[in-house]
Amino acid sequence: MDKFELKLDQAARAAWLSYVGGLTQDEIAGQLGVSRPGVQRLLALARQEGVVKVHIDHPIATCVALGHALAERFELRYCDVVPANADAPEDAARYLAVAGAKRLAQYVERSEPLTLSLGSGRSVRAAVEALDRVERPQHRFVSLIGNVARDGSSNRFDAVMALADKTGGERFLLPAPVVAESVAERQAMLSQRLFKAIADVAAASRAALIGIGRIDAQATLYQDHFINDAELDELLRLEAVGELLGWPLDSHGAPIECSLTQRVTSLPLSRFGDQLMVGIAGGRDKAPAILAALRGGWLKGLITDEVAARWILAAR
Amino acid sequence: MDKFELKLDQAARAAWLSYVGGLTQDEIAGQLGVSRPGVQRLLALARQEGVVKVHIDHPIATCVALGHALAERFELRYCDVVPANADAPEDAARYLAVAGAKRLAQYVERSEPLTLSLGSGRSVRAAVEALDRVERPQHRFVSLIGNVARDGSSNRFDAVMALADKTGGERFLLPAPVVAESVAERQAMLSQRLFKAIADVAAASRAALIGIGRIDAQATLYQDHFINDAELDELLRLEAVGELLGWPLDSHGAPIECSLTQRVTSLPLSRFGDQLMVGIAGGRDKAPAILAALRGGWLKGLITDEVAARWILAAR
DNA sequence: TCATTGGACGAGCAAATGATCGTATGCGAG
DNA sequence: CTCGCATACGATCATTTGCTCGTCCAATGA
């Protein structure tokens, strides 16, 4: 019999005793008549040779695996993947919100004063709503994207507003529409003292939770009338597939320069290099946009669902 | 969603990260936003609820499992089970011998002086033969069963002789036939000074490796003419199924008192209460005998093969 | 409203684990 | 036969793990 096979036999014995039998390495060493480090090596060999197979018998396991793969591929600090319930699509959105709320809670529950940024998107809003109410007046919450509608009214239902309401923290809202009417208007806004002050607060924030938008006829930017038909057409022509804070990205995640971007009032993406930008979005439709954001390296964290995760990993 | 299910979700996540992802509990704690002891508890829960399934992908695994089950059931210090190669039956005997030699080597290789007992049986002999030659003149080897044939000649091929030859150790042989011609002859032998001296050496031995014999027309005792037709018939009538050192046992492992046992010269089984008696035998045919020996509680170690192990465990 | 009890939580500690290093052992080439 | 190389082994140490205990919080009942 082969010398290597004999060793593998021993390794399999050791593996059984360790993983199934539940013995300690010392006991196994006694049983097999080798030293404790010898057992160590046998176990390492058994794992390396694939003799030991571990299976996690729970639906969530595939989600964790997907998240791990995404985190590895795109160098994320973390990636949460929630199950996509095919039977009840509305559940997926709720799962996403709960997962987002969990991450938010990790920050908000801390008692040291903290600055947190929030982007736009229904998912961000839903995450905030899923958060438990907790008194944290010491925190500051900044919106990274304008919350003024075309008609000049402030959006009462902004995520920052909701979060500040829930915690009693301070709120900092960008006093601007997402897209200015003209380049000159944008310049005027950006040079406001208040605007700069808010940008400073945002720069000091620990982390940011932002939505990821798609660019097509169902794009939020378009449906909420932040951009018009002509602007959408231009973006589609330039092959934009997604947007972060209103900044359009191509399929490789590179920012797209165009007439629209001359008038976007959000803080530039490049300003967030050192903070933990977390994207939250899910669903097959948003997958290409998420992939673009990941490829561009803009995100350090991601909260998504199984469907999007699978699509992205399959897209290579 | 159920509170318990949520916890199990978390537990499954933790289990995946730990067993598949290979993260430490500290890292998992960071990922999941719980304390390290929390992860500990989650992993314990996952194991307890059967979320984690470990499979050892190697034929030897079933052998180890069988051995473990036998050791548990019959309170053995250890139980080695070797694979039964259905294609090559002669291999089974060699495997058994190698396994026996391994256990023997554990004792023999020690440098402190050691006394070791050996019983009868082809398996014991084969185990000794499979042992590597090693110089250990400090050891003492005792035979627990007579090695004098009916014609008065000493059995040159006794296991003790072979082992002493291999190691240069001292040999102590019982100067008697296995079964005396008469009760009186047995008395005479047992009262010899030499006989008593050997019994004392045997009593001082650390461990004993003994064969397990079956009682039927193919019984070694009978085929080697240690007992005659009439004696075999008596044993069968009294429902003996096996023997240890010539002492017949019924199917529950209880010693059988009969005319034959009045003349057996081996040391009584009850004398070995405090030492490590290891049985070695395999094969479907010997399985009932092995089961009897186990049920009687005579053995503290067992070396057998897959076929016998399966039969014994199935016999309940 | 307050006391009580059950359960969860985290600090701290002992045991177990994985890894490194120096040493021994065997094997092949010269 | 001897040298050099490579491989394997076991002592030792840092890290990780499992566990115990005291504490706290929430639910329950008087």
XYZ file of C-alpha atoms (C1' of nucleotides) in Angstrom:
692
model
C 0.000 0.000 0.000
C 1.115 3.505 -0.790
C 2.878 5.424 1.937
C 0.776 8.482 1.229
C -2.434 6.504 1.403
C -1.462 5.120 4.786
C -0.955 8.649 5.988
C -4.299 9.692 4.556
C -5.909 6.763 6.352
C -4.491 8.036 9.591
C -5.578 11.544 8.703
C -9.119 10.358 8.059
C -9.127 8.521 11.378
C -7.942 11.610 13.167
C -10.509 13.735 11.354
C -13.325 11.407 12.311
C -12.311 11.317 15.939
C -11.936 15.088 16.000
C -14.967 16.259 14.044
C -17.452 13.465 14.564
C -16.207 11.825 17.727
C -15.518 15.140 19.401
C -12.263 14.032 21.008
C -9.496 16.493 21.767
C -6.228 16.308 19.897
C -4.575 14.947 23.008
C -7.023 12.069 23.191
C -6.633 11.377 19.486
C -2.874 11.382 19.907
C -3.279 8.723 22.585
C -5.590 6.641 20.399
C -3.443 6.783 17.302
C -0.129 6.591 19.091
C 1.353 9.779 17.696
C 2.325 13.066 19.278
C -0.147 15.917 19.586
C 1.553 18.006 16.879
C 1.379 14.877 14.754
C -2.399 14.885 15.107
C -2.321 18.561 14.207
C -0.538 17.759 10.979
C -2.867 14.890 10.197
C -5.898 17.118 10.625
C -4.332 19.778 8.432
C -3.653 17.137 5.800
C -7.208 15.822 5.984
C -8.622 19.304 5.463
C -6.182 20.097 2.685
C -6.912 16.865 0.849
C -10.630 17.471 1.112
C -11.303 14.486 3.321
C -13.325 16.670 5.669
C -16.504 18.075 4.162
C -18.530 20.556 6.151
C -22.045 21.365 5.103
C -24.175 24.038 6.691
C -27.706 22.751 6.467
C -29.630 26.034 6.425
C -30.898 28.241 3.589
C -28.968 31.230 4.900
C -25.688 29.431 4.250
C -25.791 30.170 0.525
C -26.389 33.837 1.285
C -23.371 33.988 3.528
C -21.326 32.212 0.883
C -22.413 34.716 -1.751
C -21.617 37.619 0.548
C -18.230 36.208 1.327
C -17.456 35.761 -2.357
C -18.534 39.317 -3.147
C -16.549 40.754 -0.267
C -13.485 38.865 -1.438
C -13.809 39.823 -5.081
C -14.464 43.504 -4.567
C -12.401 43.962 -1.427
C -15.305 44.924 0.769
C -15.069 45.227 4.530
C -18.341 43.344 4.662
C -21.180 42.234 2.462
C -24.573 41.163 3.786
C -26.747 39.107 1.475
C -30.369 38.585 2.452
C -32.474 35.716 1.116
C -34.599 36.530 -1.906
C -37.965 35.050 -1.197
C -39.234 34.126 -4.641
C -42.754 33.625 -3.336
C -43.075 37.040 -1.741
C -41.039 39.694 -3.569
C -42.081 42.358 -1.122
C -40.331 40.395 1.599
C -36.973 40.889 -0.107
C -37.265 44.641 0.350
C -38.135 44.175 4.013
C -35.224 41.798 4.558
C -32.946 44.348 2.955
C -34.286 47.046 5.224
C -33.807 44.919 8.324
C -30.248 44.073 7.305
C -29.541 47.758 6.707
C -31.092 48.673 10.020
C -28.860 46.165 11.756
C -25.754 47.788 10.327
C -27.055 51.240 11.127
C -27.812 50.165 14.662
C -24.198 49.143 15.134
C -23.233 52.766 14.674
C -26.187 54.557 16.164
C -26.219 52.570 19.392
C -22.732 53.699 20.309
C -22.757 56.368 22.957
C -19.755 58.363 21.729
C -20.815 61.208 19.430
C -20.782 60.097 15.846
C -21.364 61.583 12.431
C -23.146 59.450 9.884
C -23.942 60.187 6.247
C -26.962 59.007 4.358
C -27.589 58.941 0.647
C -30.796 58.772 -1.289
C -32.904 55.802 -2.171
C -35.958 53.985 -0.945
C -33.775 51.245 0.561
C -31.929 53.727 2.753
C -35.198 55.183 3.895
C -36.615 51.728 4.605
C -33.516 50.773 6.589
C -33.934 53.828 8.787
C -37.584 53.003 9.315
C -36.732 49.461 10.368
C -34.415 50.833 13.032
C -35.517 50.728 16.658
C -36.062 54.116 18.282
C -33.149 55.018 20.532
C -32.257 58.299 22.226
C -28.896 59.501 20.893
C -28.916 63.297 20.745
C -25.133 63.341 20.558
C -25.042 62.025 16.997
C -25.070 64.037 13.762
C -26.679 62.891 10.526
C -25.830 64.399 7.155
C -27.476 63.931 3.818
C -25.057 63.589 0.921
C -27.566 64.494 -1.723
C -29.938 67.400 -2.175
C -33.318 67.077 -0.598
C -35.048 69.957 -2.285
C -37.637 69.029 -4.880
C -38.081 70.784 -8.198
C -40.812 72.921 -6.707
C -38.497 74.113 -3.957
C -40.118 72.164 -1.134
C -37.918 70.243 1.248
C -38.569 66.540 1.264
C -40.094 65.937 4.656
C -39.545 62.212 4.306
C -35.829 62.284 3.798
C -33.921 59.481 5.505
C -31.874 61.944 7.517
C -35.020 63.535 8.853
C -36.442 60.194 9.865
C -33.216 59.094 11.531
C -32.832 62.369 13.406
C -36.448 62.091 14.527
C -35.846 58.595 15.816
C -32.749 59.442 17.781
C -33.026 63.127 18.585
C -29.733 63.715 16.795
C -28.730 66.754 14.799
C -29.659 66.891 11.111
C -27.703 68.436 8.261
C -29.518 68.676 4.965
C -28.065 69.850 1.677
C -30.130 72.941 0.796
C -30.227 72.127 -2.890
C -32.042 70.137 -5.543
C -30.279 66.997 -6.717
C -29.675 68.606 -10.084
C -29.403 72.351 -10.491
C -31.240 74.092 -13.320
C -28.005 75.446 -14.721
C -24.288 75.326 -14.259
C -24.411 78.817 -12.823
C -27.074 77.863 -10.277
C -24.914 74.930 -9.175
C -21.925 77.222 -8.766
C -23.994 79.582 -6.664
C -25.147 76.780 -4.433
C -21.741 75.233 -4.005
C -20.282 78.543 -2.941
C -22.829 79.064 -0.174
C -21.312 79.097 3.279
C -23.997 76.736 4.570
C -23.327 74.283 1.770
C -19.649 74.205 2.556
C -20.329 73.745 6.249
C -22.463 70.743 5.508
C -19.781 69.317 3.225
C -17.345 69.624 6.127
C -19.659 67.722 8.435
C -20.059 65.033 5.783
C -16.304 64.792 5.434
C -16.055 64.068 9.166
C -18.547 61.242 9.093
C -17.565 57.758 10.057
C -19.617 55.939 7.489
C -22.208 56.480 4.805
C -25.204 54.412 3.820
C -26.197 55.141 0.268
C -28.601 53.710 -2.256
C -27.540 52.514 -5.675
C -29.677 53.723 -8.561
C -30.276 52.160 -11.940
C -30.313 54.203 -15.128
C -33.220 53.276 -17.368
C -36.888 54.129 -17.840
C -37.579 52.954 -14.282
C -34.730 54.947 -12.771
C -35.685 56.679 -9.536
C -33.886 59.802 -10.652
C -36.176 59.944 -13.671
C -39.406 58.765 -12.117
C -39.068 61.289 -9.321
C -38.480 63.957 -11.966
C -34.969 64.874 -10.834
C -33.951 64.433 -14.471
C -36.058 64.815 -17.598
C -36.421 62.755 -20.768
C -33.572 64.461 -22.590
C -31.207 63.983 -19.692
C -32.155 60.325 -19.374
C -31.620 59.830 -23.076
C -28.177 61.377 -22.846
C -27.234 59.072 -19.965
C -28.465 56.025 -21.854
C -26.557 57.112 -24.944
C -23.378 57.388 -22.874
C -24.088 53.874 -21.582
C -24.635 54.788 -17.970
C -25.911 51.765 -16.016
C -26.111 53.144 -12.511
C -25.678 56.128 -10.249
C -24.403 56.889 -6.774
C -25.702 60.113 -5.195
C -26.776 61.195 -8.669
C -23.358 60.657 -10.244
C -23.776 58.339 -13.248
C -21.403 55.402 -13.765
C -20.674 53.265 -16.810
C -20.616 49.482 -16.625
C -17.014 49.520 -15.420
C -17.877 51.887 -12.615
C -16.106 54.863 -14.160
C -17.826 58.222 -13.643
C -19.440 59.619 -16.766
C -18.807 63.234 -17.653
C -21.713 64.891 -19.427
C -23.907 67.946 -19.411
C -25.863 66.566 -16.489
C -22.864 66.069 -14.243
C -22.086 69.764 -14.623
C -25.218 70.444 -12.606
C -25.247 67.668 -9.977
C -24.996 69.243 -6.532
C -24.077 66.149 -4.490
C -20.666 65.852 -2.961
C -18.181 64.300 -5.417
C -17.647 60.560 -4.940
C -13.903 61.018 -4.763
C -14.360 62.880 -1.488
C -15.282 59.680 0.337
C -12.054 57.813 -0.139
C -11.333 57.334 3.532
C -14.743 56.589 4.923
C -16.864 53.476 4.966
C -19.270 53.829 2.072
C -21.952 51.191 2.256
C -24.282 50.568 -0.646
C -27.725 49.129 -0.162
C -29.762 47.789 -3.060
C -31.158 44.516 -4.286
C -33.115 42.803 -7.011
C -32.311 41.563 -10.495
C -33.060 44.967 -12.037
C -30.553 46.803 -9.911
C -27.829 44.186 -10.226
C -26.004 45.839 -13.153
C -25.940 49.142 -11.296
C -24.586 47.440 -8.174
C -21.937 45.672 -10.219
C -20.861 48.996 -11.720
C -20.588 50.597 -8.297
C -18.519 47.652 -7.072
C -16.247 47.652 -10.130
C -15.578 51.312 -9.645
C -14.370 50.530 -6.147
C -16.639 53.151 -4.638
C -18.038 50.892 -1.958
C -16.435 49.369 1.108
C -19.587 47.654 2.246
C -22.661 46.255 0.541
C -26.081 45.124 1.606
C -27.909 43.282 -1.137
C -30.064 40.258 -1.797
C -29.504 36.791 -3.147
C -30.773 37.525 -6.648
C -28.448 40.473 -7.209
C -25.524 38.666 -5.596
C -25.906 35.673 -7.877
C -26.201 37.847 -10.970
C -23.107 39.831 -10.083
C -20.991 36.774 -9.344
C -22.158 35.117 -12.565
C -21.311 38.235 -14.583
C -17.577 37.701 -13.987
C -40.729 35.685 11.751
C -40.075 33.523 14.741
C -37.559 34.724 17.300
C -35.940 31.315 17.433
C -35.625 31.153 13.673
C -33.897 34.511 13.612
C -31.407 33.186 16.113
C -30.891 30.065 14.055
C -30.294 32.258 11.013
C -27.546 34.017 12.887
C -26.220 30.710 14.122
C -26.068 29.391 10.563
C -24.267 32.553 9.458
C -21.751 32.173 12.242
C -21.319 28.489 11.444
C -20.668 29.232 7.784
C -18.124 31.912 8.563
C -16.428 29.672 11.105
C -16.386 26.301 9.347
C -16.407 27.239 5.681
C -15.046 30.763 5.728
C -12.375 29.920 8.253
C -12.744 33.150 10.214
C -11.915 33.345 13.894
C -14.672 33.913 16.412
C -13.387 37.441 16.913
C -13.751 38.225 13.232
C -17.207 36.683 13.132
C -18.173 38.742 16.153
C -17.159 41.854 14.235
C -19.098 40.790 11.147
C -22.277 39.921 12.952
C -22.083 42.694 15.494
C -22.196 40.513 18.573
C -19.678 39.788 21.298
C -17.219 36.938 21.032
C -19.010 34.821 23.640
C -22.154 35.501 21.632
C -20.560 33.865 18.615
C -19.553 31.013 20.873
C -23.159 30.473 21.859
C -24.355 30.730 18.272
C -21.892 28.078 17.155
C -22.923 25.821 20.006
C -26.544 26.290 18.987
C -25.785 25.547 15.351
C -24.037 22.317 16.270
C -26.737 21.317 18.714
C -29.525 21.954 16.211
C -27.730 19.937 13.578
C -27.158 22.864 11.249
C -23.518 21.869 10.905
C -22.981 18.550 9.156
C -19.499 17.115 8.942
C -18.750 14.285 6.570
C -15.442 12.445 6.426
C -15.021 11.447 2.808
C -12.821 8.381 3.220
C -13.588 4.660 3.457
C -11.776 4.423 6.778
C -14.319 6.749 8.357
C -16.921 3.998 8.697
C -14.339 1.802 10.406
C -13.540 4.490 12.923
C -17.236 5.036 13.508
C -17.765 1.316 14.117
C -14.818 1.214 16.489
C -16.089 4.204 18.384
C -19.541 2.661 18.717
C -18.092 -0.608 19.980
C -15.813 1.141 22.443
C -18.751 3.119 23.749
C -21.089 0.187 24.054
C -18.702 -2.202 25.752
C -16.695 0.370 27.674
C -13.427 -0.332 25.927
C -10.361 1.834 26.279
C -9.973 1.544 22.543
C -11.247 -0.406 19.601
C -9.492 -0.542 16.245
C -11.529 -1.650 13.272
C -9.709 -2.469 10.060
C -11.401 -2.421 6.656
C -12.676 -5.753 5.425
C -11.593 -5.982 1.849
C -14.321 -8.049 0.240
C -12.220 -8.613 -2.870
C -9.214 -10.006 -1.066
C -10.155 -11.867 2.131
C -6.536 -12.621 2.936
C -5.936 -8.890 3.179
C -8.282 -8.662 6.149
C -6.021 -10.940 8.169
C -2.999 -8.858 7.223
C -4.749 -5.619 8.115
C -5.641 -7.124 11.463
C -2.047 -8.164 12.000
C -0.748 -4.704 11.123
C -3.249 -3.061 13.462
C -2.227 -5.450 16.223
C 1.440 -4.811 15.540
C 0.819 -1.089 15.847
C -0.673 -1.476 19.282
C 2.095 -3.858 20.307
C 4.702 -1.417 19.066
C 3.275 1.257 21.348
C 4.295 -0.878 24.277
C 7.401 -2.551 22.993
C 9.058 0.627 21.782
C 9.092 2.132 25.250
C 12.515 1.978 26.817
C 11.372 1.417 30.411
C 11.260 -2.269 31.280
C 7.829 -3.694 30.627
C 6.023 -6.954 31.060
C 3.594 -7.965 28.349
C 1.320 -10.995 28.158
C 0.322 -12.813 25.022
C -2.457 -15.286 24.468
C -2.916 -17.854 21.789
C -4.295 -17.509 18.333
C -3.071 -17.078 14.805
C -3.950 -13.375 14.913
C -1.693 -12.763 17.881
C 1.105 -14.590 16.148
C 0.537 -12.634 12.933
C 0.553 -9.348 14.854
C 3.916 -10.193 16.354
C 5.247 -11.120 12.941
C 4.120 -7.808 11.498
C 6.069 -5.967 14.183
C 9.324 -4.276 13.233
C 12.436 -5.739 14.817
C 13.657 -3.592 17.699
C 16.236 -4.248 20.393
C 14.553 -4.211 23.808
C 16.248 -6.747 26.071
C 14.732 -5.066 29.122
C 11.212 -6.311 28.383
C 9.587 -9.516 29.591
C 7.020 -11.496 27.601
C 4.732 -14.050 29.181
C 2.413 -16.548 27.577
C -0.931 -16.888 29.306
C -1.711 -20.255 27.835
C 0.158 -23.514 27.680
C 2.500 -23.993 24.777
C 3.145 -27.691 25.124
C 1.561 -29.897 22.493
C -0.095 -33.229 23.187
C 3.097 -35.050 22.255
C 5.049 -33.047 24.828
C 6.948 -30.861 22.369
C 7.151 -27.139 22.952
C 5.632 -25.048 20.234
C 8.619 -23.366 18.661
C 6.357 -20.923 16.887
C 4.629 -19.503 19.891
C 3.964 -15.773 19.752
C 6.025 -15.147 22.884
C 9.008 -16.923 21.319
C 8.715 -14.842 18.165
C 8.373 -11.602 20.091
C 11.305 -12.388 22.354
C 13.376 -13.303 19.305
C 12.529 -9.994 17.678
C 13.392 -7.880 20.683
C 15.892 -9.887 22.652
C 13.569 -9.734 25.662
C 13.040 -12.403 28.291
C 10.478 -15.134 27.615
C 8.224 -16.872 30.123
C 6.346 -19.869 28.799
C 3.737 -21.889 30.677
C 5.255 -25.386 30.872
C 1.970 -27.117 30.301
C -0.452 -28.314 27.652
C -3.516 -26.139 27.181
C -5.694 -28.883 28.597
C -4.332 -31.412 31.064
C -5.106 -35.107 30.631
C -6.741 -35.269 34.013
C -7.778 -33.107 36.925
C -4.931 -34.544 38.926
C -2.385 -33.686 36.257
C -3.683 -30.141 36.218
C -3.322 -29.903 39.991
C 0.210 -31.145 39.761
C 1.097 -28.548 37.157
C -0.529 -25.676 38.951
C 1.361 -26.427 42.101
C 4.756 -26.358 40.409
C 6.976 -23.545 41.645
C 7.873 -22.577 38.089
C 4.221 -22.387 37.141
C 3.488 -20.088 40.035
C 6.474 -17.920 39.214
C 5.216 -17.437 35.686
C 1.770 -16.638 36.971
C 3.344 -13.926 39.092
C 5.121 -12.430 36.113
C 1.879 -12.497 34.188
C 0.115 -10.732 37.029
C 2.684 -7.934 36.805
C 2.169 -7.384 33.105
C 0.915 -4.090 31.793
C -1.260 -5.458 29.069
C -2.223 -8.650 27.330
C -2.914 -9.351 23.691
C -5.077 -12.415 23.307
C -6.892 -14.143 20.508
C -10.591 -14.925 20.639
C -11.555 -18.441 19.631
C -14.799 -19.746 18.248
C -16.344 -22.962 19.419
C -17.522 -25.084 16.525
C -16.183 -27.663 14.112
C -13.670 -25.109 12.850
C -12.510 -24.134 16.343
C -8.750 -23.772 16.623
C -8.825 -25.622 19.933
C -10.353 -28.603 18.163
C -8.491 -28.458 14.877
C -5.168 -28.260 16.663
C -6.225 -31.292 18.750
C -6.166 -29.495 22.089
C -9.656 -30.898 22.642
C -11.200 -34.043 21.189
C -14.604 -34.783 19.644
C -16.276 -35.606 22.927
C -15.035 -32.423 24.551
C -16.161 -30.306 21.578
C -19.581 -31.960 21.706
C -19.887 -31.141 25.392
C -19.010 -27.504 24.773
C -21.535 -27.265 21.962
C -24.186 -28.894 24.124
C -23.524 -26.321 26.834
C -23.916 -23.604 24.174
C -20.397 -22.302 24.273
C -19.801 -19.809 21.449
C -16.264 -18.687 22.127
C -13.210 -19.059 24.264
C -10.511 -16.881 25.770
C -7.243 -18.620 26.674
C -9.113 -21.895 26.463
C -11.873 -20.852 28.856
C -15.222 -21.358 27.127
C -17.893 -18.637 27.262
C -21.591 -18.733 26.546
C -23.290 -16.174 24.337
C -23.596 -13.742 27.264
C -19.931 -13.981 27.991
C -20.373 -15.979 31.174
C -17.735 -18.664 31.817
C -19.004 -22.189 31.343
C -18.228 -24.732 34.030
C -17.811 -28.246 32.692
C -15.554 -31.250 32.783
C -13.159 -29.562 30.400
C -12.670 -26.469 32.511
C -11.517 -28.681 35.335
C -8.452 -29.403 33.252
C -7.641 -26.110 31.574
C -4.236 -24.920 32.708
C -4.412 -21.273 31.590
C -4.558 -18.535 34.143
C -8.155 -17.817 35.201
C -9.747 -14.883 33.384
C -10.718 -13.263 36.637
C -7.021 -12.748 37.416
C -6.757 -10.054 34.758
C -9.188 -7.592 36.212
C -6.757 -4.740 36.525
C -4.760 -5.054 33.352
C -5.444 -4.084 29.793
C -6.734 -7.178 28.060
C -6.881 -6.654 24.355
C -8.676 -9.103 22.111
C -7.725 -9.553 18.500
C -9.953 -11.388 16.034
C -11.997 -10.680 12.954
C -14.303 -12.142 10.374
C -17.982 -13.021 10.272
C -17.320 -16.478 11.703
C -15.636 -15.212 14.810
C -18.100 -12.413 15.432
C -20.334 -14.344 17.879
C -17.287 -15.316 19.903
C -16.080 -11.712 19.975
C -19.522 -10.529 21.037
C -19.521 -13.040 23.871
C -16.104 -11.888 25.065
C -17.294 -8.273 24.958
C -20.538 -9.011 26.771
C -18.622 -10.778 29.492
C -16.640 -7.587 30.020
C -13.380 -9.489 29.759
C -11.786 -7.123 27.296
C -10.634 -3.524 27.676
C -9.396 -3.241 24.112
C -10.352 -4.837 20.829
C -8.808 -5.124 17.412
C -11.221 -6.457 14.846
C -12.429 -5.959 11.303
C -15.365 -4.243 9.686
C -17.366 -7.420 9.095
C -17.240 -8.519 12.706
C -17.854 -4.998 13.984
C -20.980 -4.621 11.864
C -22.305 -7.996 12.921
C -21.758 -7.274 16.607
C -23.384 -3.863 16.471
C -26.335 -5.265 14.514
C -26.761 -8.071 17.068
C -27.904 -5.617 19.762
C -45.797 49.530 41.790
C -42.445 46.557 43.305
C -40.330 42.119 44.129
C -39.021 37.772 41.842
C -37.401 34.779 38.581
C -35.707 33.256 34.168
C -32.665 34.067 30.645
C -29.204 36.509 28.146
C -24.902 38.847 28.288
C -19.983 39.857 28.781
C -15.470 39.640 31.729
C -12.093 36.628 32.763
C -9.738 32.235 32.873
C -8.198 27.531 31.750
C -7.834 24.374 28.110
C -7.089 23.387 23.431
C -5.265 24.618 19.118
C -2.101 26.124 15.421
C 2.500 27.554 14.261
C 7.449 28.053 14.663
C 11.813 26.426 15.443
C 15.630 23.425 16.376
C 16.857 18.608 16.041
C 16.972 14.031 14.386
C 16.586 10.737 10.802
C 16.796 8.740 6.544
C 17.920 8.943 1.659
C 20.638 9.719 -2.346
C 24.830 11.370 -4.615
C 29.601 11.516 -4.755
C 31.476 5.120 3.416
C 30.531 9.850 4.076
C 28.561 14.059 3.177
C 24.733 16.961 2.138
C 20.011 17.552 1.534
C 15.415 17.040 2.524
C 11.919 15.511 5.181
C 9.694 14.580 9.449
C 9.354 14.994 14.269
C 8.520 16.942 18.845
C 9.353 20.937 22.340
C 7.635 25.415 23.048
C 4.873 29.593 22.578
C 1.146 32.722 20.915
C -3.493 32.548 19.650
C -7.993 30.871 19.788
C -11.657 28.546 21.940
C -14.909 26.865 25.433
C -16.623 27.682 29.760
C -17.850 29.547 34.336
C -19.445 33.037 36.952
C -21.417 37.392 38.336
C -24.482 40.940 36.501
C -28.193 42.973 34.215
C -32.544 43.240 31.867
C -37.138 41.888 30.855
C -41.205 39.420 31.761
C -44.404 37.833 35.411
C -47.082 37.848 39.402
C -48.381 39.689 44.094
